[in-house]
Short mmCIF file of C-alpha atoms in Angstrom, two decimals:
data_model
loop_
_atom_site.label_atom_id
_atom_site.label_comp_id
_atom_site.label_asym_id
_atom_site.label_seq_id
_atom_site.Cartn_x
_atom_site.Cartn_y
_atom_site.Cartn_z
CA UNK A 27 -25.03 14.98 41.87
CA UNK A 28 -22.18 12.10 41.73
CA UNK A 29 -19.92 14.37 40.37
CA UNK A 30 -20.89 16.87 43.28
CA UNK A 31 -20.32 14.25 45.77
CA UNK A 32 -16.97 13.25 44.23
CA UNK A 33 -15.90 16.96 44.13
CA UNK A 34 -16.78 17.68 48.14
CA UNK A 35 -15.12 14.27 48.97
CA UNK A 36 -12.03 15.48 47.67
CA UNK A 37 -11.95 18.86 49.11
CA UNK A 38 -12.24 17.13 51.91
CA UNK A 39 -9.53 14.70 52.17
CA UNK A 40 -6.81 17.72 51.06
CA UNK A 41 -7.81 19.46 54.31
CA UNK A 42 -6.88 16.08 55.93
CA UNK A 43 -3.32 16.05 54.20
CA UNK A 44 -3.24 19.59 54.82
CA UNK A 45 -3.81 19.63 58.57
CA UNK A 46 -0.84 19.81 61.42
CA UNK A 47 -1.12 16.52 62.40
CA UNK A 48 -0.70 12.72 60.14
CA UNK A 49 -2.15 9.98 59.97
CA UNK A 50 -4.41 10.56 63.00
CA UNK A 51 -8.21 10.08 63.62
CA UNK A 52 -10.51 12.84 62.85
CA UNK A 53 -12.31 14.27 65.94
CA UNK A 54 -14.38 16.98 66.03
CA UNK A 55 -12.88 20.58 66.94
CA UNK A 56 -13.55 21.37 69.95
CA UNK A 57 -13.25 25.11 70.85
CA UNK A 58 -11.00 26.46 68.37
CA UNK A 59 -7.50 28.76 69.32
CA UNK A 60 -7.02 31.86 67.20
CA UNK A 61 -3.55 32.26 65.46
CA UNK A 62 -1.35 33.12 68.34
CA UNK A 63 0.04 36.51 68.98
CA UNK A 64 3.49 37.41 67.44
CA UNK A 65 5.76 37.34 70.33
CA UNK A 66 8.71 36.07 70.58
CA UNK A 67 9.03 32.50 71.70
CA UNK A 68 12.37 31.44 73.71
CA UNK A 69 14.27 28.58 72.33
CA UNK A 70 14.91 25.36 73.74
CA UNK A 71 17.67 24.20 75.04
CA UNK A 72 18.14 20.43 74.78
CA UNK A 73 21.40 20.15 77.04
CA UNK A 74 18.90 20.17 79.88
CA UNK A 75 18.13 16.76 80.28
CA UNK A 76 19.24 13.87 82.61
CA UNK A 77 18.08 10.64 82.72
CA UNK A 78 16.90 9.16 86.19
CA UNK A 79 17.05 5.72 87.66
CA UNK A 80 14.17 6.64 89.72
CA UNK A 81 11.23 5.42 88.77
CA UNK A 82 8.79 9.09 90.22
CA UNK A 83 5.34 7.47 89.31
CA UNK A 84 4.38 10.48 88.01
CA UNK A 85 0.95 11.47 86.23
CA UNK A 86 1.20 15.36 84.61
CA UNK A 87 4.86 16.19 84.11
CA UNK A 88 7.49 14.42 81.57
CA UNK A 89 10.36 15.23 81.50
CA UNK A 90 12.31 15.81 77.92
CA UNK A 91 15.60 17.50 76.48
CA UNK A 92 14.79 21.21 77.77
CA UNK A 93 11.40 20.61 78.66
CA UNK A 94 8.88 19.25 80.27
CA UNK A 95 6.05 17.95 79.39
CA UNK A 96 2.38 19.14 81.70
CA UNK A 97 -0.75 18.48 81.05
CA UNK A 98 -3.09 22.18 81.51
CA UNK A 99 -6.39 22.66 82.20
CA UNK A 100 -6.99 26.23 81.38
CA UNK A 101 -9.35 25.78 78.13
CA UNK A 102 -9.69 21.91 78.58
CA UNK A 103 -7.08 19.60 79.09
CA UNK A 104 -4.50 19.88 76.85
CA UNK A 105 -0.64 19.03 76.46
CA UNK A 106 1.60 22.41 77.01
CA UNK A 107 5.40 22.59 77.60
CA UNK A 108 7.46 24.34 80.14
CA UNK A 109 10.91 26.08 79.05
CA UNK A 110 13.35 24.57 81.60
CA UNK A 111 15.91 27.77 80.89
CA UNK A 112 12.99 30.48 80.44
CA UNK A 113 10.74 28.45 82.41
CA UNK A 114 7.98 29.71 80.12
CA UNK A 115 4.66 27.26 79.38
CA UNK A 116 3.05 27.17 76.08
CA UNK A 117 1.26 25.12 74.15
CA UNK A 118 3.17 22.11 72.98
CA UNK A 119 2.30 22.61 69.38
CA UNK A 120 4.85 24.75 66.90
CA UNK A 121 2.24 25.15 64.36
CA UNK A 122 1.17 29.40 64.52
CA UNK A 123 -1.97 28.32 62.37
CA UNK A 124 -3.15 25.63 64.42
CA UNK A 125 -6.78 25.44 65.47
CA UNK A 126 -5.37 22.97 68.46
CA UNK A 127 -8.51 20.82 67.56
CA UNK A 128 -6.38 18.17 65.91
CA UNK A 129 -2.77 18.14 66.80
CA UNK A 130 -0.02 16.68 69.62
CA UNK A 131 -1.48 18.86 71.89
CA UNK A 132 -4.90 18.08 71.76
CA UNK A 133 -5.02 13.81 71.12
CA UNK A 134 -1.76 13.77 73.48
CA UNK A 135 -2.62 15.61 76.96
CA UNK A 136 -1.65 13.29 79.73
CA UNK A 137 2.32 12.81 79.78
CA UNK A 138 1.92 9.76 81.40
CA UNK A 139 0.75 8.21 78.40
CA UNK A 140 3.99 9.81 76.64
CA UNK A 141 7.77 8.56 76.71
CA UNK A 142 10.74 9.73 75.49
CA UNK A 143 13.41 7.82 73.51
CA UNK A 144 16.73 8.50 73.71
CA UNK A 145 17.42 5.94 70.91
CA UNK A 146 15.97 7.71 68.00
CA UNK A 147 15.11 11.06 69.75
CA UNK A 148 11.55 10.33 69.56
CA UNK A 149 8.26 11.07 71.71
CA UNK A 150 5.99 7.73 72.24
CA UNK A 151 2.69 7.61 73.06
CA UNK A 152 -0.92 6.45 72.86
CA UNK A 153 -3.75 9.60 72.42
CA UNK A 154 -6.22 10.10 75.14
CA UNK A 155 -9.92 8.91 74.25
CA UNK A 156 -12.61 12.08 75.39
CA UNK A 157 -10.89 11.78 78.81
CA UNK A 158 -12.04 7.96 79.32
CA UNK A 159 -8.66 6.72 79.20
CA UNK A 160 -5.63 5.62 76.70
CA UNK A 161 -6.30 4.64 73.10
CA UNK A 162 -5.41 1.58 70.80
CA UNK A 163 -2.32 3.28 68.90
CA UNK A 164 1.43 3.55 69.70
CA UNK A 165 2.41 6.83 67.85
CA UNK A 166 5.39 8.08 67.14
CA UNK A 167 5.96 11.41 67.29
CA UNK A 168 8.97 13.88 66.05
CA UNK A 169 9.93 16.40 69.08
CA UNK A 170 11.26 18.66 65.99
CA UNK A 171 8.99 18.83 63.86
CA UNK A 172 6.11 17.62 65.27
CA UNK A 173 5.24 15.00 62.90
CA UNK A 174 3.19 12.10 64.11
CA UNK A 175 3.44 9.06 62.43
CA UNK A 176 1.48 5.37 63.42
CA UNK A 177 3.92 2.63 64.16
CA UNK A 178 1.69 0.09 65.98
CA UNK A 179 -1.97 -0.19 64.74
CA UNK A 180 -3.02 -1.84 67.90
CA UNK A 181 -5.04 -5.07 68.60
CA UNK A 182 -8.29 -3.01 69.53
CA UNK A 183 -7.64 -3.52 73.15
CA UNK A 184 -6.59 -0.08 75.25
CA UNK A 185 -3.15 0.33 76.08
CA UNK A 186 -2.42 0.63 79.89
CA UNK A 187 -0.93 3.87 81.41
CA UNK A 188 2.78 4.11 81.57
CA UNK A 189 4.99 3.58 78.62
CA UNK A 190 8.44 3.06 78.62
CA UNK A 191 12.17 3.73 76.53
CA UNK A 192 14.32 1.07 76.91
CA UNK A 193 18.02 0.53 74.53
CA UNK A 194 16.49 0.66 71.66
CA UNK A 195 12.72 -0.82 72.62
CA UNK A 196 9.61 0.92 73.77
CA UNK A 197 7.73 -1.54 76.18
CA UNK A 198 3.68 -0.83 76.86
CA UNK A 199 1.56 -2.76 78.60
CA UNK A 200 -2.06 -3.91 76.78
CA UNK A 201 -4.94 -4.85 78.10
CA UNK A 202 -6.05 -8.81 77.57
CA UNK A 203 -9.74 -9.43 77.06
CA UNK A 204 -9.36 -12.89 78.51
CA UNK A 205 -6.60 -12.67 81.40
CA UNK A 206 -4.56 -10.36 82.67
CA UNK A 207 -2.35 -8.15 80.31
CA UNK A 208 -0.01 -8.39 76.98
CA UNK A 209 3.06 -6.70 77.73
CA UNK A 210 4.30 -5.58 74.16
CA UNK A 211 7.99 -4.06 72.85
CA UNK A 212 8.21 -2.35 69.47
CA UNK A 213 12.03 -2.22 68.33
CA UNK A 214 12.62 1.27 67.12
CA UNK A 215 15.61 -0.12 65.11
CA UNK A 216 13.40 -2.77 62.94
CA UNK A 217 10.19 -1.01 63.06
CA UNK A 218 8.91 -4.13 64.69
CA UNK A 219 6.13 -4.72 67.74
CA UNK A 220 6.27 -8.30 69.50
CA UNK A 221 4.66 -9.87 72.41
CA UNK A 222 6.34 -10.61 75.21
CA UNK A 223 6.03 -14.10 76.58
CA UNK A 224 5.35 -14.52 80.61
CA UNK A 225 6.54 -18.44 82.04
CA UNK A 226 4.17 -21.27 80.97
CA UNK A 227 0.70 -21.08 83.24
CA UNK A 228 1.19 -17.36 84.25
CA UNK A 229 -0.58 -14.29 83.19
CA UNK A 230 1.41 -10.62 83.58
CA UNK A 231 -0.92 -7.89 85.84
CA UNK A 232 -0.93 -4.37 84.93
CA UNK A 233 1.73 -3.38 87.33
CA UNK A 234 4.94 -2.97 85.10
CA UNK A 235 7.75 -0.91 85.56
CA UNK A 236 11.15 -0.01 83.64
CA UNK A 237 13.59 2.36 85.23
CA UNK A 238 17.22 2.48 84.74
CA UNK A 239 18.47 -1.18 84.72
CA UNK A 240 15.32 -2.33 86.67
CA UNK A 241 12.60 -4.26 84.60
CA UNK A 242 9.88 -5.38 87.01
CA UNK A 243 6.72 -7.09 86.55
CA UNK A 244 3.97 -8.94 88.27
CA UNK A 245 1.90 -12.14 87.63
CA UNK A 246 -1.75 -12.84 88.15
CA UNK A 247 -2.51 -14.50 91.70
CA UNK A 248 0.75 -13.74 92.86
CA UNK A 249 1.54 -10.36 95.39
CA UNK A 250 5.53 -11.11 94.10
CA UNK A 251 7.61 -8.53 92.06
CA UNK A 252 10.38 -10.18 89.62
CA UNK A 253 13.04 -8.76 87.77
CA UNK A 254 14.04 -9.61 84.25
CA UNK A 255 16.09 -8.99 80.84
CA UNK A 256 15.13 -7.00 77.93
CA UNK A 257 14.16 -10.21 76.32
CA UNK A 258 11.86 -11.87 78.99
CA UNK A 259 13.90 -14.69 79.14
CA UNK A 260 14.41 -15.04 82.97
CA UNK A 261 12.56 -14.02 86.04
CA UNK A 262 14.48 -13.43 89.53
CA UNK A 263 12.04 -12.41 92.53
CA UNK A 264 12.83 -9.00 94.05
CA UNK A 265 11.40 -10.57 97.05
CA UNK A 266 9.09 -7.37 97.66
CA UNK A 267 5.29 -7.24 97.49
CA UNK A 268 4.43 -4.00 96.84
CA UNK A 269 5.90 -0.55 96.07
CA UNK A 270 4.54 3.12 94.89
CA UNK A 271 7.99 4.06 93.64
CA UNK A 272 11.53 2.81 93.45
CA UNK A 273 15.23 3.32 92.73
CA UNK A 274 17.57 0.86 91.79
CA UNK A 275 18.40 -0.36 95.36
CA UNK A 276 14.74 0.03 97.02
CA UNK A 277 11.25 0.21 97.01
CA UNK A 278 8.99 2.87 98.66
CA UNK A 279 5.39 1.31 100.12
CA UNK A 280 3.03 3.10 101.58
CA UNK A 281 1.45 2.32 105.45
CA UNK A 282 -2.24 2.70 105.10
CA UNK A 283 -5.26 1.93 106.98
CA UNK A 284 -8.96 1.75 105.43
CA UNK A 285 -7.45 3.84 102.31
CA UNK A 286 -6.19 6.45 104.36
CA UNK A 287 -2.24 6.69 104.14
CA UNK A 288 -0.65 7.27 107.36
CA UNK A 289 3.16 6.27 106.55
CA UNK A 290 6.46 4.92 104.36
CA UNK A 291 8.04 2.08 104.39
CA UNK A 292 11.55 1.16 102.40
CA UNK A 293 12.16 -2.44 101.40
CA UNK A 294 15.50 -3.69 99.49
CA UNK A 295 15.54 -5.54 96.74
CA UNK A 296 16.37 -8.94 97.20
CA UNK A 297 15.32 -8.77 101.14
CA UNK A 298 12.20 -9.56 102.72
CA UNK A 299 12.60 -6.83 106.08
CA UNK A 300 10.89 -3.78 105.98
CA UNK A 301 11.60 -0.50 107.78
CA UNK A 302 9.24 2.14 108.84
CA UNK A 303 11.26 5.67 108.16
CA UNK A 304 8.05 7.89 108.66
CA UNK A 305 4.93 7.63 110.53
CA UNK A 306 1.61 10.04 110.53
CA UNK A 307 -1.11 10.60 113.19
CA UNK A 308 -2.75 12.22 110.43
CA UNK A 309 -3.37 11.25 107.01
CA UNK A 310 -1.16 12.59 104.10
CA UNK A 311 -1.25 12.38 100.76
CA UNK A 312 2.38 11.29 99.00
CA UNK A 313 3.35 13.56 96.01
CA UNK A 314 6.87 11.81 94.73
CA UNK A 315 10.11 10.26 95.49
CA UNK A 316 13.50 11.73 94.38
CA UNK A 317 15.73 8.82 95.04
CA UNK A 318 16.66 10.37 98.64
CA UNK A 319 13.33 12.11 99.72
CA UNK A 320 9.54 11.15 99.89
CA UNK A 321 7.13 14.51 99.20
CA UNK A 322 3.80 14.78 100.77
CA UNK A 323 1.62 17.24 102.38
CA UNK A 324 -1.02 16.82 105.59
CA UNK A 325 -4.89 16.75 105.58
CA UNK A 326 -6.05 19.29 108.27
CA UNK A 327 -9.08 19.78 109.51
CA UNK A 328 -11.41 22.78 108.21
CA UNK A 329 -13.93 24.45 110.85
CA UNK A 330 -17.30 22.71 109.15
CA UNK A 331 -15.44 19.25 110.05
CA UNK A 332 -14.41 18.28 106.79
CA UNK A 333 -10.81 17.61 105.40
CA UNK A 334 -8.63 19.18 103.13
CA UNK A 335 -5.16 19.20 101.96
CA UNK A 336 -3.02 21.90 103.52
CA UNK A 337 -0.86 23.78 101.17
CA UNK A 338 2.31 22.77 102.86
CA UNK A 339 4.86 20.69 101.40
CA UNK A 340 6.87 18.01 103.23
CA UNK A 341 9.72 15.63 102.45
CA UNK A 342 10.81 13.16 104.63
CA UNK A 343 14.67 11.64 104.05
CA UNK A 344 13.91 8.10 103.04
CA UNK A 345 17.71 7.37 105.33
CA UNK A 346 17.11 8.94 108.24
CA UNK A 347 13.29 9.62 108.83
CA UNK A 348 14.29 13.16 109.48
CA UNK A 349 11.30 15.90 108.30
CA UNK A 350 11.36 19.29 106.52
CA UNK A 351 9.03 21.83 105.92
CA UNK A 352 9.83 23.50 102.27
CA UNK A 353 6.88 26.07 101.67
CA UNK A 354 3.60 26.45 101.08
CA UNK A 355 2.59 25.99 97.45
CA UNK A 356 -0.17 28.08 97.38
CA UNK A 357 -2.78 25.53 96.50
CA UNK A 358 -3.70 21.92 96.64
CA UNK A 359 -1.07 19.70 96.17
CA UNK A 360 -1.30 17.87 93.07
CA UNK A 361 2.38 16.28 92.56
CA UNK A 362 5.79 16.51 92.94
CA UNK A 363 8.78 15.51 90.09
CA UNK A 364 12.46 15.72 90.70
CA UNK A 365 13.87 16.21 87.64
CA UNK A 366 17.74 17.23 86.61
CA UNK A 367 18.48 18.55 90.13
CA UNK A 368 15.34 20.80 90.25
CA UNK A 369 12.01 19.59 92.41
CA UNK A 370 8.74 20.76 90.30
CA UNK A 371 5.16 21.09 91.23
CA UNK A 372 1.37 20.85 89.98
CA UNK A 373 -1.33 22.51 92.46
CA UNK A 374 -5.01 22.98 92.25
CA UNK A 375 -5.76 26.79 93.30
CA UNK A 376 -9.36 27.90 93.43
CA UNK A 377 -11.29 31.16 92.21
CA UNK A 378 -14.76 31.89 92.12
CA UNK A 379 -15.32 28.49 93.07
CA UNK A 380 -13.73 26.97 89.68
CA UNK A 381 -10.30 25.14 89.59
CA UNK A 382 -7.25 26.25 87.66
CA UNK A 383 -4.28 24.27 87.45
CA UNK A 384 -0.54 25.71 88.40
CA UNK A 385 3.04 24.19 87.43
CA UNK A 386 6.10 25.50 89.18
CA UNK A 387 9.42 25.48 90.92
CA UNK A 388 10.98 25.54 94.25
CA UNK A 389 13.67 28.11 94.19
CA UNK A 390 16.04 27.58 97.39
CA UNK A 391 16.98 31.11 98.95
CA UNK A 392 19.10 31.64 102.25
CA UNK A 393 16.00 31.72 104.25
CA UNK A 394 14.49 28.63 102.53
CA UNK A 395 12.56 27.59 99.68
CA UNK A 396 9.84 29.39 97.99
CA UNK A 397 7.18 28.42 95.39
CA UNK A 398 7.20 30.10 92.10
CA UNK A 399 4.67 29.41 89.59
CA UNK A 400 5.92 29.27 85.54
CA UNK A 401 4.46 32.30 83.50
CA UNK A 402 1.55 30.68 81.38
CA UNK A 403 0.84 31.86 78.10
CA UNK A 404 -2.61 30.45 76.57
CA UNK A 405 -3.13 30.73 73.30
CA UNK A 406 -6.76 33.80 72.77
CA UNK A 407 -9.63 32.33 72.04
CA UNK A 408 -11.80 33.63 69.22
#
């Protein structure tokens, strides 16, 4: 019977070694892909990629070298990837004998838990945990190959949604059991994770942000934003107190009123004045921020007396205040991301009463822009 035991035990740690994935936990398979089908798969082209000093706030689409990353919902929420040149969406997972129960694409589904890095040409990230939030882990993961490999083993507190590339540092933000947050950077270069120290008596908040030159971060009690180095070791107030995204000049806020969002606001860094550039009588719902334009779309009214979110998308010139009407994008708004000169999308559409999830692209024509969702290929179920 021991030598039974010994023999399953065995078998059953070559599967492990054997799997698509390393050195990552084992969950259960959920509903299993088959092998897909034998068609031919465009390749990517990495030239497509520039960086942004915007920082988009975005949720469901990262952007890489010739891709981006999107988060689909078609057979449960998993990570695909959208051909920028072929603008096809597939599966983010090379692997034609993957069950999809145990790879990238299944522990990593929310970009917004992903970076990339520049430095080493790496993919960052913490898994998902049964859709309850981030996990433990910093992973690195090869965008080549696909290999994932554990750098950081964590402190068993949950890391904090976004992640960030910076020289040759990834900075995360980890929850503190006793007060406030840990803000952490692992040095790609050394192989090395440290903690990063906030000024004697103070306590860092969630709200952390790295984009382009800008590091920004928050303290406990306080409502100001502060700038500082890679190293932590100086703190200069931005002299704003609140912002849903930024550049490197300015800060977008939103004008609200009991939750409902009715406006934008632009503050500089380094002043205290505010200006109104846009102002609702309805409520809207902001989408994203290109560095020039703020995206939203309008709640209407339906005929039972309830509200929904109109299909319609909307930019307002953060400069001028002036308004334009793109297109419809022929289902709820989810989000907006400007990303190497191109404006993408992520709507809701309903059928049969169920939600499926869309990506896209605005395509500009003479008589304006139109909507144009990517062609999805899902991997058949068995």
């Amino acid at each position: 019977m021991k030598t039974l035991k010994y023999c399953l035990l065995i078998l059953f740690l070559l599967s492990l070694l054997l799997s698509c994935t390393r050195e990552m936990p084992d969950d259960e398979l959920l509903v299993p892909d088959e092998q897909q089908e034998n068609v031919e798969i465009a390749p990517i082209n990495r030239s497509l990629y520039e960086d942004s000093g915007v920082f988009q706030n975005t949720k469901y689409m990262k952007n890489l070298p010739g891709i981006l990353l999107v988060c689909d919902q078609t057979q449960g929420a998993t990570l695909y990837y959208v051909n920028k040149e072929s603008e096809e969406e597939r599966i983010y997972c090379f692997d034609p004998l993957c069950k999809h129960g145990n790879c990238v694409a299944y522990h990593f589904y929310l970009p917004r838990n992903l970076v990339y890095h520049p430095y080493d040409d790496a993919i960052y990230g913490t898994t998902v945990q049964h859709g309850l939030g981030c996990g433990t882990e910093l992973y690195r993961i090869d965008p080549q190959t696909q290999e994932i490999e554990l750098v950081w083993q964590g402190n068993g507190n949950d890391l904090d949604r976004f992640l960030y590339a910076y020289e040759q540092y990834v900075f995360f933000v980890v929850e503190n059991s006793e007060k406030g947050y840990d803000i952490m950077r692992y040095d790609a270069e050394r192989d090395e994770v440290e903690q990063m120290a906030p000024p004697n008596g103070k306590a860092f908040m969630r709200f952390f942000y790295i984009q382009g030159e800008k590091i920004i971060v928050r303290f406990m009690d306080e409502k100001e934003w502060y700038q500082t180095d890679e190293d932590f070791s100086q703190f200069i107030s931005l002299g704003s107190n609140g912002m849903t995204y930024f550049d490197q000049e300015r800060a977008i806020q939103l004008i609200s009123t009991e939750g409902e969002i009715f406006g934008f606001r632009v503050q500089y860094f380094g002043s205290e004045q505010t200006k109104v550039f846009f102002e609702s009588d309805v409520s809207v719902l902001n989408l994203g921020y290109d560095g020039k334009y703020v995206y939203y779309a309008e709640y209407i009214q339906a005929a039972n007396g309830s509200f929904l979110l109109d299909e319609m998308l909307y930019r307002v010139c953060v400069d001028d205040g002036e308004v334009e009407q793109l297109c419809p994008l022929g289902g709820t708004p989810m989000e907006v991301a400007c990303y190497d000169g191109n404006i993408y999308y992520h709507v809701k559409k309903y059928s049969d009463g169920s939600p499926d999830f869309f990506y896209g692209k605005l395509i500009e024509t003479e008589s304006g822009f139109v909507a144009e969702d990517f062609d999805l290929y899902v991997p058949p179920l068995y």
